[in-house]
CSV table of C-alpha atoms and ligand atoms in Angstrom, one decimal:
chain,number,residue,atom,x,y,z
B,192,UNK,CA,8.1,-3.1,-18.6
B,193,UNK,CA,7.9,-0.6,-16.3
B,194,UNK,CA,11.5,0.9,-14.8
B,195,UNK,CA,10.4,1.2,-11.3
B,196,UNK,CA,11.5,-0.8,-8.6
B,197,UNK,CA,9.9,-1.4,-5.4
B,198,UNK,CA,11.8,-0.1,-2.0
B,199,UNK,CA,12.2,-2.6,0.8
B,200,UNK,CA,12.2,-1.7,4.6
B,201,UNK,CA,14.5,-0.7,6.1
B,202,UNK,CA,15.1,1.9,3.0
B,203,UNK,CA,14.0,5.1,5.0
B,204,UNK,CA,12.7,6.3,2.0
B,205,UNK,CA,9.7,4.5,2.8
B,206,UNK,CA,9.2,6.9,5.8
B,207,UNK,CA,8.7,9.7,3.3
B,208,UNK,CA,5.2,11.7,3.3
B,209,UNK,CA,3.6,11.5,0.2
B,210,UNK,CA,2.7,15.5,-1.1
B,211,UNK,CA,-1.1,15.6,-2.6
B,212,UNK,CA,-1.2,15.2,-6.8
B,213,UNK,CA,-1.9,18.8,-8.0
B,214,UNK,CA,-1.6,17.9,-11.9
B,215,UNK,CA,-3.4,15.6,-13.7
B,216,UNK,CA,-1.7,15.0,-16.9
B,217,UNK,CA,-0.2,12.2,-19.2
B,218,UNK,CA,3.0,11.7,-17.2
B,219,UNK,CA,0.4,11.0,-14.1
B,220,UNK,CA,-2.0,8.1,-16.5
B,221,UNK,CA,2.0,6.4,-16.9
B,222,UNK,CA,2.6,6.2,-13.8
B,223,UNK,CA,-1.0,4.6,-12.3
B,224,UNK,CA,0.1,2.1,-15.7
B,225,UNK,CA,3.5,1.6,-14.7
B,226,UNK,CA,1.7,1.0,-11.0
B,227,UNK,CA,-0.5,-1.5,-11.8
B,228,UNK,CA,2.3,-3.5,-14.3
B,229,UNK,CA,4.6,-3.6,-11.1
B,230,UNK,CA,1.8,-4.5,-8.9
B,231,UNK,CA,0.0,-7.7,-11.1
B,232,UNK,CA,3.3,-8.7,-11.8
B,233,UNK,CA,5.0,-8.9,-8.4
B,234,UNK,CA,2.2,-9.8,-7.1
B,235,UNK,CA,0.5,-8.2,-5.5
B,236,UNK,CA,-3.4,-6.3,-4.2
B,237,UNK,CA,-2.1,-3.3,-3.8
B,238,UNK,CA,0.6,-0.3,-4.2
B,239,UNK,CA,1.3,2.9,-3.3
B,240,UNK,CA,3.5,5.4,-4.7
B,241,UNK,CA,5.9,5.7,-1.8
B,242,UNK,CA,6.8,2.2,-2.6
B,243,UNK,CA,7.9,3.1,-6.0
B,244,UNK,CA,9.6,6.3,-4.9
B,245,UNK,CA,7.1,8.3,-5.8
B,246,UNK,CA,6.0,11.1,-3.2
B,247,UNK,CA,2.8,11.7,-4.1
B,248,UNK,CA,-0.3,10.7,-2.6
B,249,UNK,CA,-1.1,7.9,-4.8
B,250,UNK,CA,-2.4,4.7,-4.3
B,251,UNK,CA,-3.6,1.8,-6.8
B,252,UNK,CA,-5.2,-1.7,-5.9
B,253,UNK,CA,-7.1,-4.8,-7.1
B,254,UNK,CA,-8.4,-7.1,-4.1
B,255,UNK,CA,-10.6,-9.0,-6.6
B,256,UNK,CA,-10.5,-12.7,-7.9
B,257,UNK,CA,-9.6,-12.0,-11.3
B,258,UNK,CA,-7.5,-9.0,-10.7
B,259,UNK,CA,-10.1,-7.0,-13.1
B,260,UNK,CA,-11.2,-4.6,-10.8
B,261,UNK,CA,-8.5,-2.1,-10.4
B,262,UNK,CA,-8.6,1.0,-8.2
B,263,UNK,CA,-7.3,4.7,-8.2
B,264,UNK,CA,-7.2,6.5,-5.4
B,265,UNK,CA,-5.3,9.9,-5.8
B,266,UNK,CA,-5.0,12.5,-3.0
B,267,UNK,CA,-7.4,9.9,-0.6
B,268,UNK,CA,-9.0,11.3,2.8
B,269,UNK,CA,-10.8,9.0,5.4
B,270,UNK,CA,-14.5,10.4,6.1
B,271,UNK,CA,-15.6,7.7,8.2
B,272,UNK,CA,-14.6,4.7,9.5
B,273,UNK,CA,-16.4,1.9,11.8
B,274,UNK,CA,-16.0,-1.6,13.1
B,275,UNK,CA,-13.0,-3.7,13.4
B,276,UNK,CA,-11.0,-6.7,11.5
B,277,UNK,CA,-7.9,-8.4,11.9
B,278,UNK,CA,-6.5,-9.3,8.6
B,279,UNK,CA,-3.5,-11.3,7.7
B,280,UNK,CA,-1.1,-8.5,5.8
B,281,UNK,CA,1.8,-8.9,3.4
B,282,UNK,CA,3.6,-6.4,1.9
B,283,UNK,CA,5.7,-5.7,-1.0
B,284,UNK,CA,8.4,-3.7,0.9
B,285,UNK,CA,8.6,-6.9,3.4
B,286,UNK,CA,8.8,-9.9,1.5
B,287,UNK,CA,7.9,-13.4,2.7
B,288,UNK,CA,6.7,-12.0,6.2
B,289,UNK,CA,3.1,-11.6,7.1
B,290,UNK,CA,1.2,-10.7,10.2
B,291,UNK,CA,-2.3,-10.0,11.4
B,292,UNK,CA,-3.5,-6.6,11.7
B,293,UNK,CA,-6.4,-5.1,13.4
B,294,UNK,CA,-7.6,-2.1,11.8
B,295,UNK,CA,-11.1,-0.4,10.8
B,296,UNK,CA,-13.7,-2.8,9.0
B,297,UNK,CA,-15.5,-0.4,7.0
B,298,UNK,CA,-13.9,3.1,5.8
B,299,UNK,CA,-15.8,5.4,3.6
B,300,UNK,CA,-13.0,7.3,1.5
B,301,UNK,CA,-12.8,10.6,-0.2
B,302,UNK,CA,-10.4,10.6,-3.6
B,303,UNK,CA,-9.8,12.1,-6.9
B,304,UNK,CA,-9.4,9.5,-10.5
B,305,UNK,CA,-7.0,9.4,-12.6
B,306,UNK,CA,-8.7,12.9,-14.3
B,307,UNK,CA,-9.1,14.8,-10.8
B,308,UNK,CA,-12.8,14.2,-10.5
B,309,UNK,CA,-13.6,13.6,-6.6
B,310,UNK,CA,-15.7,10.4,-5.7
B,311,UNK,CA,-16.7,9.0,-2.5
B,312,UNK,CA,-15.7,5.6,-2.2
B,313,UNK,CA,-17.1,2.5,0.7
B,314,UNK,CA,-15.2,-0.4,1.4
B,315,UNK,CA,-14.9,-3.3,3.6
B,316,UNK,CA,-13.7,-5.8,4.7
B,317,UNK,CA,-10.1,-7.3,3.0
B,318,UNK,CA,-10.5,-4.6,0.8
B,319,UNK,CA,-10.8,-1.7,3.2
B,320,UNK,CA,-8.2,-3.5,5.1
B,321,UNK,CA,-5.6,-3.0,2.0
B,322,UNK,CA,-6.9,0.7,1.4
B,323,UNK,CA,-6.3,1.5,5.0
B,324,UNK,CA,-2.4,0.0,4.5
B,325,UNK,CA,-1.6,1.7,1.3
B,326,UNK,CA,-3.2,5.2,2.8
B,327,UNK,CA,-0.9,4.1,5.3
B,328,UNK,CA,2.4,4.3,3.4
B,329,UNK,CA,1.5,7.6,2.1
B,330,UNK,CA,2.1,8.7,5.5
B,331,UNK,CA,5.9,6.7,6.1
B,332,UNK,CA,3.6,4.2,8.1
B,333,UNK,CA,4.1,0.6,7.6
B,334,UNK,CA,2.6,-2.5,8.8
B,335,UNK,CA,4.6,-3.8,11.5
B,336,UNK,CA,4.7,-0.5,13.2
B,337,UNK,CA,1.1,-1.9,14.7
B,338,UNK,CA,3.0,-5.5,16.2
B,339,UNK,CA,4.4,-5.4,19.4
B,340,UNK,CA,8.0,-5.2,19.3
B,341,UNK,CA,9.1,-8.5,20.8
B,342,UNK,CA,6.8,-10.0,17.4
B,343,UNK,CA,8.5,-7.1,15.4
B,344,UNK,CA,11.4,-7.9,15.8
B,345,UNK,CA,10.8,-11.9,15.5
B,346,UNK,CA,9.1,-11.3,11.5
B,347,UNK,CA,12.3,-8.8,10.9
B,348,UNK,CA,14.8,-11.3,11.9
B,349,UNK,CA,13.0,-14.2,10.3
B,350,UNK,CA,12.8,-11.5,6.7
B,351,UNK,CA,16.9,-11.3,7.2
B,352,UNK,CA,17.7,-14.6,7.8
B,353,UNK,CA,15.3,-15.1,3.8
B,354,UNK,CA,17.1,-12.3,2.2
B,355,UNK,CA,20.5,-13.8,3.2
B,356,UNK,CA,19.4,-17.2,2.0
B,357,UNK,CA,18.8,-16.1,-1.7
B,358,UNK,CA,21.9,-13.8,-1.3
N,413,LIG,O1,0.1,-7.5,-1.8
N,413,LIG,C1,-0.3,-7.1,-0.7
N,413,LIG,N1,-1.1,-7.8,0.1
N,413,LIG,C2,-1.8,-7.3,1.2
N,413,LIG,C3,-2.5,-8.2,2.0
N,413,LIG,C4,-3.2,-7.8,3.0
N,413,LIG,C5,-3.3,-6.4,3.3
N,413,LIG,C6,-2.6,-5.5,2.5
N,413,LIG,C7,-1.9,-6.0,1.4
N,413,LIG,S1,-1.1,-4.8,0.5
N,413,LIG,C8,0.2,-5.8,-0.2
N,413,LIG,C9,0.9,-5.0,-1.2
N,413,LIG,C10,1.6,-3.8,-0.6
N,413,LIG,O2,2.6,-3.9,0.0
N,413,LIG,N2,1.0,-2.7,-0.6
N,413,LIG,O3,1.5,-1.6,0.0
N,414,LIG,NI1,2.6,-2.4,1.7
């Protein structure tokens, strides 16, 4: 099993900004692995390095039924975006509070695999929704830095009052 553990707000680690991936090597392939183990198992549709401690622009997910489909995205860059969608989030660095989100509904993305080959990538929907949050912690940006703060601080409270409970 994979020794990494995932960071929980308010570590301010998670306000890190990732660095791009200049190296594509073996150590790299482990990682993504040890991503997506940590990821299926917690689980969860998606992960980005920050998370793990990892300051490296670096993202994995799955959004599909059968968790079968996984993604790389490594060094990722928004060329277009459109539309809008409010999605219900979660996220691994909160757990057991959720929210709805409004963010772009399609977002065409820019990335390099696990080999640093570039690719152009179009999503939508749920999916672009969870690319669009993971790009998001690359940059030390988290969900609920889009609710107001009276809501804010309502889900934080409510995530306290759960953590104390299985303390
Ligand atoms: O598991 C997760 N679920 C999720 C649901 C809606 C939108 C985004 C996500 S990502 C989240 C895992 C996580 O914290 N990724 O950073
Ligand atoms: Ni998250």
């Amino acid at each position: 099993m994979a020794k990494l553990t995932i960071l929980e707000y308010p570590d301010p680690r998670l306000r890190i900004t990732a660095q791009p991936v200049t190296v594509f090597n073996a150590e790299l392939k482990r990682l993504v692995a040890d991503m997506f183990e940590m990821m299926y198992a917690a689980p969860g549709v998606g992960l980005a390095a920050t998370q793990v401690d990892v300051h490296k622009q670096l993202l994995v997910a799955d959004m599909s039924e059968d968790s079968n489909q996984p993604l790389v995205l490594i060094n990722p860059r928004i060329l277009e975006k459109d539309g809008d969608q409010v999605f219900q989030e979660g996220c691994l660095s909160f757990p057991g509070i959720y929210a709805d989100v409004e963010r772009a509904l399609r977002v065409k993305v820019a990335a390099q695999d696990i080999d640093g080959n570039g690719f152009v990538l179009e999503v939508k929907g749920p999916l672009a929704a969870c690319v669009q949050h993971e790009m998001d912690h690359l940059v030390g940006k988290l969900f609920v830095d889009y609710l107001s703060a009276l809501k804010r601080t309502l889900l934080l409270k409510r995530m306290e009052k759960k953590r104390r409970q299985s303390a």
